[in-house]
Amino acid sequence: MTLDNPRTTISKIIEIKESLPKKQRKLCDYILKNYQSIGLITIKELASNAEVGISTVMRTINALGYENFNDLRKDIYDESLPSDSVWTLKNSITDIQKEGGRAPTLVQVWKESVNLLNKTLDSDLMENFEIVIDYIEKSSQINILGTRPYKATALYFEQLLGEFYSKIRQLSNDTEVIYDRILQLEKDEILVVFAFEPYTNRIIEAVKLAYELGNKIILITDYISCPIISYASATLKVEVSKEQFSVVPTIALIEALVIEIGKRSSEESIQKLKRLEKTLREKNVIFSY
């Protein structure tokens, strides 16, 4: 399943959900978060799990162009099946069995981080990764925005890329004037947004404004139910865990983006990094043997 494919049921849910009544939006959000298990439940179970009535389920089904739940369930099930690629191995990863009681915190966190990395790396991510790199290459400026814990990832992206790439503007440091900054964006500038649940209204409104101004939005998020996904030109979705907080997949994604951007401009990037290293040594900023 590819998020950019308008023919998929998942894409249609994303496209129309904001125009639906509140209870139907709630159901759509539940489906988007749990679409991989929808093919295994009944209409009563879906209504109960999403905390809506069966009548709401039926109205939503009709809004999506289906006559009955079985057809919707079949299409979502088919779309949730992994493609025939090496990354389908991610589905064979199971919960780690802990013997002799609960594993030490370090081991537990380490194993869950590896699990999240493997689950994140799929064909959708790889396809959209290339699209994002293309947008970045063609942009005149990269604007970066993240709030709450994910401000740190936005700053890390800026710091890492800024070692050799100068066309960056950080918007996360002063969100009080975020609308002022976005109104100054040129048409060929892009906005890279880190938006993870719980989504902040300031992020949502900032993205809407950039979208209305015609700027391309690169969204890095956790769920395809993210309220700004319909405004994104490309979405990079990473897995999150209900068991523990982790930004490991996001950090790995940032590092892959930076490395790929560096490779695309390798000669210029290497020269800038060499010049930076030489200057830091001359100024005694870094230790030299």
PDB file of C-alpha atoms in Angstrom:
ATOM      1  CA  MET A   1       0.000   0.000   0.000  1.00  0.00           C
ATOM      2  CA  THR A   2       1.299   3.462  -0.900  1.00  0.00           C
ATOM      3  CA  LEU A   3      -0.128   6.512   0.808  1.00  0.00           C
ATOM      4  CA  ASP A   4       0.181   8.547  -2.362  1.00  0.00           C
ATOM      5  CA  ASN A   5      -2.013   6.128  -4.338  1.00  0.00           C
ATOM      6  CA  PRO A   6      -5.483   7.755  -4.589  1.00  0.00           C
ATOM      7  CA  ARG A   7      -7.111   4.445  -5.548  1.00  0.00           C
ATOM      8  CA  THR A   8      -6.575   2.796  -2.169  1.00  0.00           C
ATOM      9  CA  THR A   9      -9.279   2.758   0.484  1.00  0.00           C
ATOM     10  CA  ILE A  10      -6.802   4.050   3.070  1.00  0.00           C
ATOM     11  CA  SER A  11      -5.961   7.041   0.875  1.00  0.00           C
ATOM     12  CA  LYS A  12      -9.661   7.769   0.364  1.00  0.00           C
ATOM     13  CA  ILE A  13     -10.253   7.732   4.133  1.00  0.00           C
ATOM     14  CA  ILE A  14      -7.420  10.233   4.583  1.00  0.00           C
ATOM     15  CA  GLU A  15      -8.833  12.379   1.787  1.00  0.00           C
ATOM     16  CA  ILE A  16     -12.436  12.642   3.008  1.00  0.00           C
ATOM     17  CA  LYS A  17     -12.292  12.212   6.773  1.00  0.00           C
ATOM     18  CA  GLU A  18     -12.016  15.928   7.613  1.00  0.00           C
ATOM     19  CA  SER A  19     -15.272  16.591   5.745  1.00  0.00           C
ATOM     20  CA  LEU A  20     -17.188  13.980   7.745  1.00  0.00           C
ATOM     21  CA  PRO A  21     -19.187  14.484  10.979  1.00  0.00           C
ATOM     22  CA  LYS A  22     -17.345  14.132  14.301  1.00  0.00           C
ATOM     23  CA  LYS A  23     -18.267  10.486  15.041  1.00  0.00           C
ATOM     24  CA  GLN A  24     -17.397   9.384  11.512  1.00  0.00           C
ATOM     25  CA  ARG A  25     -14.021  11.165  11.804  1.00  0.00           C
ATOM     26  CA  LYS A  26     -13.454   9.294  15.054  1.00  0.00           C
ATOM     27  CA  LEU A  27     -14.157   5.997  13.284  1.00  0.00           C
ATOM     28  CA  CYS A  28     -11.834   6.944  10.412  1.00  0.00           C
ATOM     29  CA  ASP A  29      -9.037   7.727  12.861  1.00  0.00           C
ATOM     30  CA  TYR A  30      -9.524   4.348  14.503  1.00  0.00           C
ATOM     31  CA  ILE A  31      -9.377   2.559  11.131  1.00  0.00           C
ATOM     32  CA  LEU A  32      -6.227   4.441  10.108  1.00  0.00           C
ATOM     33  CA  LYS A  33      -4.484   3.504  13.347  1.00  0.00           C
ATOM     34  CA  ASN A  34      -5.597  -0.120  13.266  1.00  0.00           C
ATOM     35  CA  TYR A  35      -6.102  -0.920   9.582  1.00  0.00           C
ATOM     36  CA  GLN A  36      -3.862  -3.987   9.733  1.00  0.00           C
ATOM     37  CA  SER A  37      -6.364  -5.728  12.041  1.00  0.00           C
ATOM     38  CA  ILE A  38      -9.630  -4.531  10.450  1.00  0.00           C
ATOM     39  CA  GLY A  39      -9.777  -7.572   8.176  1.00  0.00           C
ATOM     40  CA  LEU A  40     -10.143  -9.845  11.211  1.00  0.00           C
ATOM     41  CA  ILE A  41     -13.057  -8.226  13.064  1.00  0.00           C
ATOM     42  CA  THR A  42     -16.827  -7.941  12.696  1.00  0.00           C
ATOM     43  CA  ILE A  43     -18.815  -4.748  12.216  1.00  0.00           C
ATOM     44  CA  LYS A  44     -19.985  -4.976  15.847  1.00  0.00           C
ATOM     45  CA  GLU A  45     -16.399  -5.297  17.058  1.00  0.00           C
ATOM     46  CA  LEU A  46     -15.325  -2.338  14.922  1.00  0.00           C
ATOM     47  CA  ALA A  47     -18.123  -0.164  16.312  1.00  0.00           C
ATOM     48  CA  SER A  48     -17.314  -1.237  19.870  1.00  0.00           C
ATOM     49  CA  ASN A  49     -13.554  -0.741  19.516  1.00  0.00           C
ATOM     50  CA  ALA A  50     -13.973   2.698  17.921  1.00  0.00           C
ATOM     51  CA  GLU A  51     -16.641   3.636  20.505  1.00  0.00           C
ATOM     52  CA  VAL A  52     -19.251   4.571  17.897  1.00  0.00           C
ATOM     53  CA  GLY A  53     -22.598   3.121  16.890  1.00  0.00           C
ATOM     54  CA  ILE A  54     -23.153   0.615  14.089  1.00  0.00           C
ATOM     55  CA  SER A  55     -25.178   3.294  12.281  1.00  0.00           C
ATOM     56  CA  THR A  56     -22.059   5.504  12.266  1.00  0.00           C
ATOM     57  CA  VAL A  57     -20.058   2.636  10.765  1.00  0.00           C
ATOM     58  CA  MET A  58     -22.661   2.163   8.034  1.00  0.00           C
ATOM     59  CA  ARG A  59     -22.795   5.880   7.180  1.00  0.00           C
ATOM     60  CA  THR A  60     -18.999   5.967   6.955  1.00  0.00           C
ATOM     61  CA  ILE A  61     -18.971   2.877   4.745  1.00  0.00           C
ATOM     62  CA  ASN A  62     -21.453   4.538   2.395  1.00  0.00           C
ATOM     63  CA  ALA A  63     -19.409   7.771   2.362  1.00  0.00           C
ATOM     64  CA  LEU A  64     -16.438   5.720   1.164  1.00  0.00           C
ATOM     65  CA  GLY A  65     -18.490   4.280  -1.688  1.00  0.00           C
ATOM     66  CA  TYR A  66     -19.173   0.828  -0.233  1.00  0.00           C
ATOM     67  CA  GLU A  67     -22.513  -0.898   0.149  1.00  0.00           C
ATOM     68  CA  ASN A  68     -21.500  -3.245   2.955  1.00  0.00           C
ATOM     69  CA  PHE A  69     -18.833  -3.776   5.590  1.00  0.00           C
ATOM     70  CA  ASN A  70     -17.490  -6.996   4.096  1.00  0.00           C
ATOM     71  CA  ASP A  71     -16.347  -5.253   0.893  1.00  0.00           C
ATOM     72  CA  LEU A  72     -14.658  -2.488   2.877  1.00  0.00           C
ATOM     73  CA  ARG A  73     -13.012  -5.012   5.181  1.00  0.00           C
ATOM     74  CA  LYS A  74     -11.722  -7.075   2.241  1.00  0.00           C
ATOM     75  CA  ASP A  75     -10.171  -4.058   0.504  1.00  0.00           C
ATOM     76  CA  ILE A  76      -8.493  -2.808   3.676  1.00  0.00           C
ATOM     77  CA  TYR A  77      -7.209  -6.306   4.393  1.00  0.00           C
ATOM     78  CA  ASP A  78      -5.775  -6.619   0.866  1.00  0.00           C
ATOM     79  CA  GLU A  79      -4.083  -3.226   1.157  1.00  0.00           C
ATOM     80  CA  SER A  80      -2.560  -4.102   4.532  1.00  0.00           C
ATOM     81  CA  LEU A  81      -0.803  -7.178   3.167  1.00  0.00           C
ATOM     82  CA  PRO A  82       2.965  -6.636   2.749  1.00  0.00           C
ATOM     83  CA  SER A  83       4.418  -6.393  -0.732  1.00  0.00           C
ATOM     84  CA  ASP A  84       6.758  -9.080  -2.078  1.00  0.00           C
ATOM     85  CA  SER A  85      10.023  -7.543  -0.972  1.00  0.00           C
ATOM     86  CA  VAL A  86      12.833  -8.228   1.453  1.00  0.00           C
ATOM     87  CA  TRP A  87      11.204  -5.884   3.951  1.00  0.00           C
ATOM     88  CA  THR A  88       8.268  -8.247   4.480  1.00  0.00           C
ATOM     89  CA  LEU A  89      10.524  -9.946   7.031  1.00  0.00           C
ATOM     90  CA  LYS A  90       9.391  -7.243   9.427  1.00  0.00           C
ATOM     91  CA  ASN A  91       6.097  -9.084   9.826  1.00  0.00           C
ATOM     92  CA  SER A  92       7.878 -12.164  11.180  1.00  0.00           C
ATOM     93  CA  ILE A  93       9.225 -10.197  14.140  1.00  0.00           C
ATOM     94  CA  THR A  94       7.343 -11.199  17.272  1.00  0.00           C
ATOM     95  CA  ASP A  95       7.306  -9.958  20.813  1.00  0.00           C
ATOM     96  CA  ILE A  96      10.443 -10.993  22.586  1.00  0.00           C
ATOM     97  CA  GLN A  97       9.773 -13.729  25.127  1.00  0.00           C
ATOM     98  CA  LYS A  98      11.333 -12.864  28.444  1.00  0.00           C
ATOM     99  CA  GLU A  99      12.535 -15.760  30.567  1.00  0.00           C
ATOM    100  CA  GLY A 100      13.052 -15.612  34.287  1.00  0.00           C
ATOM    101  CA  GLY A 101      11.030 -12.447  34.824  1.00  0.00           C
ATOM    102  CA  ARG A 102      11.147  -9.022  33.219  1.00  0.00           C
ATOM    103  CA  ALA A 103      14.286  -8.208  31.245  1.00  0.00           C
ATOM    104  CA  PRO A 104      16.603  -5.418  32.486  1.00  0.00           C
ATOM    105  CA  THR A 105      15.546  -1.953  31.303  1.00  0.00           C
ATOM    106  CA  LEU A 106      18.548  -1.521  29.000  1.00  0.00           C
ATOM    107  CA  VAL A 107      17.924  -4.851  27.257  1.00  0.00           C
ATOM    108  CA  GLN A 108      14.202  -4.203  27.024  1.00  0.00           C
ATOM    109  CA  VAL A 109      14.635  -0.725  25.511  1.00  0.00           C
ATOM    110  CA  TRP A 110      17.358  -1.917  23.160  1.00  0.00           C
ATOM    111  CA  LYS A 111      15.307  -4.803  21.789  1.00  0.00           C
ATOM    112  CA  GLU A 112      12.172  -2.686  21.361  1.00  0.00           C
ATOM    113  CA  SER A 113      14.189  -0.047  19.482  1.00  0.00           C
ATOM    114  CA  VAL A 114      15.491  -2.678  17.059  1.00  0.00           C
ATOM    115  CA  ASN A 115      11.943  -3.977  16.666  1.00  0.00           C
ATOM    116  CA  LEU A 116      10.668  -0.487  15.814  1.00  0.00           C
ATOM    117  CA  LEU A 117      13.447   0.066  13.279  1.00  0.00           C
ATOM    118  CA  ASN A 118      12.602  -3.163  11.468  1.00  0.00           C
ATOM    119  CA  LYS A 119       8.884  -2.408  11.450  1.00  0.00           C
ATOM    120  CA  THR A 120       9.464   1.119  10.140  1.00  0.00           C
ATOM    121  CA  LEU A 121      11.561   0.086   7.155  1.00  0.00           C
ATOM    122  CA  ASP A 122       9.032  -0.928   4.490  1.00  0.00           C
ATOM    123  CA  SER A 123       8.349  -0.258   0.810  1.00  0.00           C
ATOM    124  CA  ASP A 124       6.232   2.849   1.531  1.00  0.00           C
ATOM    125  CA  LEU A 125       9.035   4.466   3.514  1.00  0.00           C
ATOM    126  CA  MET A 126      11.605   3.680   0.831  1.00  0.00           C
ATOM    127  CA  GLU A 127       9.409   5.052  -1.946  1.00  0.00           C
ATOM    128  CA  ASN A 128       8.533   8.253  -0.104  1.00  0.00           C
ATOM    129  CA  PHE A 129      12.137   8.692   1.033  1.00  0.00           C
ATOM    130  CA  GLU A 130      13.187   9.152  -2.610  1.00  0.00           C
ATOM    131  CA  ILE A 131      10.360  11.645  -3.177  1.00  0.00           C
ATOM    132  CA  VAL A 132      11.450  13.672  -0.148  1.00  0.00           C
ATOM    133  CA  ILE A 133      15.076  13.778  -1.298  1.00  0.00           C
ATOM    134  CA  ASP A 134      13.903  15.031  -4.702  1.00  0.00           C
ATOM    135  CA  TYR A 135      11.855  17.817  -3.069  1.00  0.00           C
ATOM    136  CA  ILE A 136      14.807  18.830  -0.902  1.00  0.00           C
ATOM    137  CA  GLU A 137      17.174  18.938  -3.889  1.00  0.00           C
ATOM    138  CA  LYS A 138      14.807  21.241  -5.784  1.00  0.00           C
ATOM    139  CA  SER A 139      14.026  23.568  -2.879  1.00  0.00           C
ATOM    140  CA  SER A 140      15.695  26.900  -2.247  1.00  0.00           C
ATOM    141  CA  GLN A 141      15.362  26.557   1.529  1.00  0.00           C
ATOM    142  CA  ILE A 142      14.449  23.856   4.062  1.00  0.00           C
ATOM    143  CA  ASN A 143      12.285  25.077   6.948  1.00  0.00           C
ATOM    144  CA  ILE A 144      12.129  22.702   9.940  1.00  0.00           C
ATOM    145  CA  LEU A 145       9.401  22.569  12.580  1.00  0.00           C
ATOM    146  CA  GLY A 146       8.910  20.319  15.601  1.00  0.00           C
ATOM    147  CA  THR A 147       7.314  20.837  19.008  1.00  0.00           C
ATOM    148  CA  ARG A 148       7.304  19.200  22.451  1.00  0.00           C
ATOM    149  CA  PRO A 149       9.721  16.195  22.571  1.00  0.00           C
ATOM    150  CA  TYR A 150      10.117  16.326  18.796  1.00  0.00           C
ATOM    151  CA  LYS A 151      11.625  19.782  18.861  1.00  0.00           C
ATOM    152  CA  ALA A 152      14.800  17.874  19.727  1.00  0.00           C
ATOM    153  CA  THR A 153      14.603  15.843  16.506  1.00  0.00           C
ATOM    154  CA  ALA A 154      14.044  19.020  14.486  1.00  0.00           C
ATOM    155  CA  LEU A 155      17.133  20.573  16.071  1.00  0.00           C
ATOM    156  CA  TYR A 156      19.152  17.403  15.451  1.00  0.00           C
ATOM    157  CA  PHE A 157      18.183  17.433  11.773  1.00  0.00           C
ATOM    158  CA  GLU A 158      19.289  21.062  11.498  1.00  0.00           C
ATOM    159  CA  GLN A 159      22.558  20.459  13.358  1.00  0.00           C
ATOM    160  CA  LEU A 160      23.538  17.404  11.334  1.00  0.00           C
ATOM    161  CA  LEU A 161      22.579  18.774   7.923  1.00  0.00           C
ATOM    162  CA  GLY A 162      23.962  22.215   8.741  1.00  0.00           C
ATOM    163  CA  GLU A 163      27.512  20.812   8.866  1.00  0.00           C
ATOM    164  CA  PHE A 164      27.616  21.034   5.061  1.00  0.00           C
ATOM    165  CA  TYR A 165      24.231  22.409   3.928  1.00  0.00           C
ATOM    166  CA  SER A 166      23.448  26.073   4.505  1.00  0.00           C
ATOM    167  CA  LYS A 167      19.912  26.413   3.139  1.00  0.00           C
ATOM    168  CA  ILE A 168      18.162  25.652   6.440  1.00  0.00           C
ATOM    169  CA  ARG A 169      15.863  27.677   8.678  1.00  0.00           C
ATOM    170  CA  GLN A 170      14.803  26.407  12.113  1.00  0.00           C
ATOM    171  CA  LEU A 171      11.234  27.370  13.054  1.00  0.00           C
ATOM    172  CA  SER A 172      10.990  25.352  16.275  1.00  0.00           C
ATOM    173  CA  ASN A 173      12.730  27.789  18.610  1.00  0.00           C
ATOM    174  CA  ASP A 174      10.064  30.479  18.682  1.00  0.00           C
ATOM    175  CA  THR A 175       6.652  29.117  17.791  1.00  0.00           C
ATOM    176  CA  GLU A 176       5.027  32.318  19.093  1.00  0.00           C
ATOM    177  CA  VAL A 177       5.881  33.925  15.754  1.00  0.00           C
ATOM    178  CA  ILE A 178       5.511  30.811  13.601  1.00  0.00           C
ATOM    179  CA  TYR A 179       2.832  32.372  11.383  1.00  0.00           C
ATOM    180  CA  ASP A 180       5.050  35.401  10.753  1.00  0.00           C
ATOM    181  CA  ARG A 181       7.852  33.093   9.605  1.00  0.00           C
ATOM    182  CA  ILE A 182       5.633  30.988   7.352  1.00  0.00           C
ATOM    183  CA  LEU A 183       4.148  34.063   5.675  1.00  0.00           C
ATOM    184  CA  GLN A 184       7.713  34.942   4.617  1.00  0.00           C
ATOM    185  CA  LEU A 185       8.319  31.630   2.820  1.00  0.00           C
ATOM    186  CA  GLU A 186       9.045  31.753  -0.888  1.00  0.00           C
ATOM    187  CA  LYS A 187       7.139  29.424  -3.224  1.00  0.00           C
ATOM    188  CA  ASP A 188      10.095  27.076  -3.774  1.00  0.00           C
ATOM    189  CA  GLU A 189      10.815  26.628  -0.050  1.00  0.00           C
ATOM    190  CA  ILE A 190       9.682  23.456   1.724  1.00  0.00           C
ATOM    191  CA  LEU A 191       8.507  22.816   5.263  1.00  0.00           C
ATOM    192  CA  VAL A 192       9.724  19.678   7.068  1.00  0.00           C
ATOM    193  CA  VAL A 193       7.402  18.922   9.994  1.00  0.00           C
ATOM    194  CA  PHE A 194       7.827  16.477  12.880  1.00  0.00           C
ATOM    195  CA  ALA A 195       4.249  15.802  14.047  1.00  0.00           C
ATOM    196  CA  PHE A 196       3.594  12.998  16.534  1.00  0.00           C
ATOM    197  CA  GLU A 197       0.635  12.206  18.742  1.00  0.00           C
ATOM    198  CA  PRO A 198      -0.605  14.164  20.662  1.00  0.00           C
ATOM    199  CA  TYR A 199      -0.625  16.642  17.775  1.00  0.00           C
ATOM    200  CA  THR A 200      -0.524  20.315  18.747  1.00  0.00           C
ATOM    201  CA  ASN A 201      -2.944  22.828  17.269  1.00  0.00           C
ATOM    202  CA  ARG A 202      -0.067  25.189  16.538  1.00  0.00           C
ATOM    203  CA  ILE A 203       1.602  22.597  14.290  1.00  0.00           C
ATOM    204  CA  ILE A 204      -1.687  21.838  12.525  1.00  0.00           C
ATOM    205  CA  GLU A 205      -2.498  25.487  11.842  1.00  0.00           C
ATOM    206  CA  ALA A 206       1.074  26.262  10.751  1.00  0.00           C
ATOM    207  CA  VAL A 207       1.002  23.433   8.218  1.00  0.00           C
ATOM    208  CA  LYS A 208      -2.404  24.530   6.900  1.00  0.00           C
ATOM    209  CA  LEU A 209      -1.053  28.036   6.365  1.00  0.00           C
ATOM    210  CA  ALA A 210       2.035  26.800   4.496  1.00  0.00           C
ATOM    211  CA  TYR A 211      -0.182  24.552   2.378  1.00  0.00           C
ATOM    212  CA  GLU A 212      -2.513  27.447   1.511  1.00  0.00           C
ATOM    213  CA  LEU A 213       0.519  29.507   0.461  1.00  0.00           C
ATOM    214  CA  GLY A 214       1.556  26.753  -1.965  1.00  0.00           C
ATOM    215  CA  ASN A 215       4.611  25.408  -0.138  1.00  0.00           C
ATOM    216  CA  LYS A 216       5.407  21.702  -0.194  1.00  0.00           C
ATOM    217  CA  ILE A 217       5.086  19.925   3.163  1.00  0.00           C
ATOM    218  CA  ILE A 218       7.317  17.009   4.178  1.00  0.00           C
ATOM    219  CA  LEU A 219       5.638  15.229   7.077  1.00  0.00           C
ATOM    220  CA  ILE A 220       7.445  12.891   9.480  1.00  0.00           C
ATOM    221  CA  THR A 221       4.814  11.265  11.679  1.00  0.00           C
ATOM    222  CA  ASP A 222       3.657   8.198  13.588  1.00  0.00           C
ATOM    223  CA  TYR A 223       0.144   7.422  12.316  1.00  0.00           C
ATOM    224  CA  ILE A 224      -1.602   7.865   8.986  1.00  0.00           C
ATOM    225  CA  SER A 225      -4.480   9.279  11.039  1.00  0.00           C
ATOM    226  CA  CYS A 226      -2.317  12.378  11.640  1.00  0.00           C
ATOM    227  CA  PRO A 227      -4.634  15.365  10.989  1.00  0.00           C
ATOM    228  CA  ILE A 228      -2.185  17.101   8.649  1.00  0.00           C
ATOM    229  CA  ILE A 229      -1.375  14.135   6.422  1.00  0.00           C
ATOM    230  CA  SER A 230      -3.782  15.364   3.739  1.00  0.00           C
ATOM    231  CA  TYR A 231      -1.713  18.562   3.406  1.00  0.00           C
ATOM    232  CA  ALA A 232       1.593  16.739   2.984  1.00  0.00           C
ATOM    233  CA  SER A 233       3.327  16.412  -0.381  1.00  0.00           C
ATOM    234  CA  ALA A 234       5.196  13.401   1.012  1.00  0.00           C
ATOM    235  CA  THR A 235       4.900  11.487   4.278  1.00  0.00           C
ATOM    236  CA  LEU A 236       7.590   9.513   6.093  1.00  0.00           C
ATOM    237  CA  LYS A 237       5.858   7.322   8.684  1.00  0.00           C
ATOM    238  CA  VAL A 238       7.836   5.757  11.512  1.00  0.00           C
ATOM    239  CA  GLU A 239       6.667   3.113  13.964  1.00  0.00           C
ATOM    240  CA  VAL A 240       6.058   4.010  17.585  1.00  0.00           C
ATOM    241  CA  SER A 241       5.672   1.743  20.589  1.00  0.00           C
ATOM    242  CA  LYS A 242       2.859   1.673  23.117  1.00  0.00           C
ATOM    243  CA  GLU A 243       5.282   0.079  25.554  1.00  0.00           C
ATOM    244  CA  GLN A 244       7.971   2.764  25.640  1.00  0.00           C
ATOM    245  CA  PHE A 245       8.809   6.200  24.264  1.00  0.00           C
ATOM    246  CA  SER A 246      11.456   6.054  21.546  1.00  0.00           C
ATOM    247  CA  VAL A 247      12.765   8.397  18.862  1.00  0.00           C
ATOM    248  CA  VAL A 248      15.251   5.837  17.541  1.00  0.00           C
ATOM    249  CA  PRO A 249      13.445   5.272  14.182  1.00  0.00           C
ATOM    250  CA  THR A 250      13.106   9.048  13.721  1.00  0.00           C
ATOM    251  CA  ILE A 251      16.816   9.584  14.433  1.00  0.00           C
ATOM    252  CA  ALA A 252      17.748   6.805  11.983  1.00  0.00           C
ATOM    253  CA  LEU A 253      15.506   8.405   9.350  1.00  0.00           C
ATOM    254  CA  ILE A 254      17.097  11.825   9.901  1.00  0.00           C
ATOM    255  CA  GLU A 255      20.583  10.375   9.545  1.00  0.00           C
ATOM    256  CA  ALA A 256      19.608   8.562   6.340  1.00  0.00           C
ATOM    257  CA  LEU A 257      18.197  11.805   4.896  1.00  0.00           C
ATOM    258  CA  VAL A 258      21.350  13.738   5.777  1.00  0.00           C
ATOM    259  CA  ILE A 259      23.669  11.082   4.337  1.00  0.00           C
ATOM    260  CA  GLU A 260      21.674  10.857   1.110  1.00  0.00           C
ATOM    261  CA  ILE A 261      21.622  14.648   0.702  1.00  0.00           C
ATOM    262  CA  GLY A 262      25.385  14.647   1.281  1.00  0.00           C
ATOM    263  CA  LYS A 263      25.882  11.915  -1.317  1.00  0.00           C
ATOM    264  CA  ARG A 264      23.861  13.858  -3.897  1.00  0.00           C
ATOM    265  CA  SER A 265      26.203  16.833  -3.453  1.00  0.00           C
ATOM    266  CA  SER A 266      29.237  14.806  -2.414  1.00  0.00           C
ATOM    267  CA  GLU A 267      32.095  16.931  -3.768  1.00  0.00           C
ATOM    268  CA  GLU A 268      30.769  20.200  -2.345  1.00  0.00           C
ATOM    269  CA  SER A 269      29.716  18.541   0.932  1.00  0.00           C
ATOM    270  CA  ILE A 270      33.106  16.902   1.497  1.00  0.00           C
ATOM    271  CA  GLN A 271      34.936  20.162   0.858  1.00  0.00           C
ATOM    272  CA  LYS A 272      32.746  21.989   3.388  1.00  0.00           C
ATOM    273  CA  LEU A 273      33.241  19.269   5.995  1.00  0.00           C
ATOM    274  CA  LYS A 274      37.023  19.294   5.478  1.00  0.00           C
ATOM    275  CA  ARG A 275      37.087  23.073   5.821  1.00  0.00           C
ATOM    276  CA  LEU A 276      34.992  22.873   8.995  1.00  0.00           C
ATOM    277  CA  GLU A 277      37.242  20.202  10.532  1.00  0.00           C
ATOM    278  CA  LYS A 278      40.382  22.217   9.688  1.00  0.00           C
ATOM    279  CA  THR A 279      38.924  25.381  11.238  1.00  0.00           C
ATOM    280  CA  LEU A 280      37.790  23.600  14.416  1.00  0.00           C
ATOM    281  CA  ARG A 281      41.282  22.154  14.893  1.00  0.00           C
ATOM    282  CA  GLU A 282      43.001  25.490  14.238  1.00  0.00           C
ATOM    283  CA  LYS A 283      40.730  27.248  16.737  1.00  0.00           C
ATOM    284  CA  ASN A 284      41.277  24.489  19.337  1.00  0.00           C
ATOM    285  CA  VAL A 285      37.565  23.721  19.425  1.00  0.00           C
ATOM    286  CA  ILE A 286      38.187  19.998  19.095  1.00  0.00           C
ATOM    287  CA  PHE A 287      40.959  17.994  20.742  1.00  0.00           C
ATOM    288  CA  SER A 288      43.896  16.909  18.584  1.00  0.00           C
ATOM    289  CA  TYR A 289      46.596  14.409  19.464  1.00  0.00           C
TER     290      TYR A 289
END
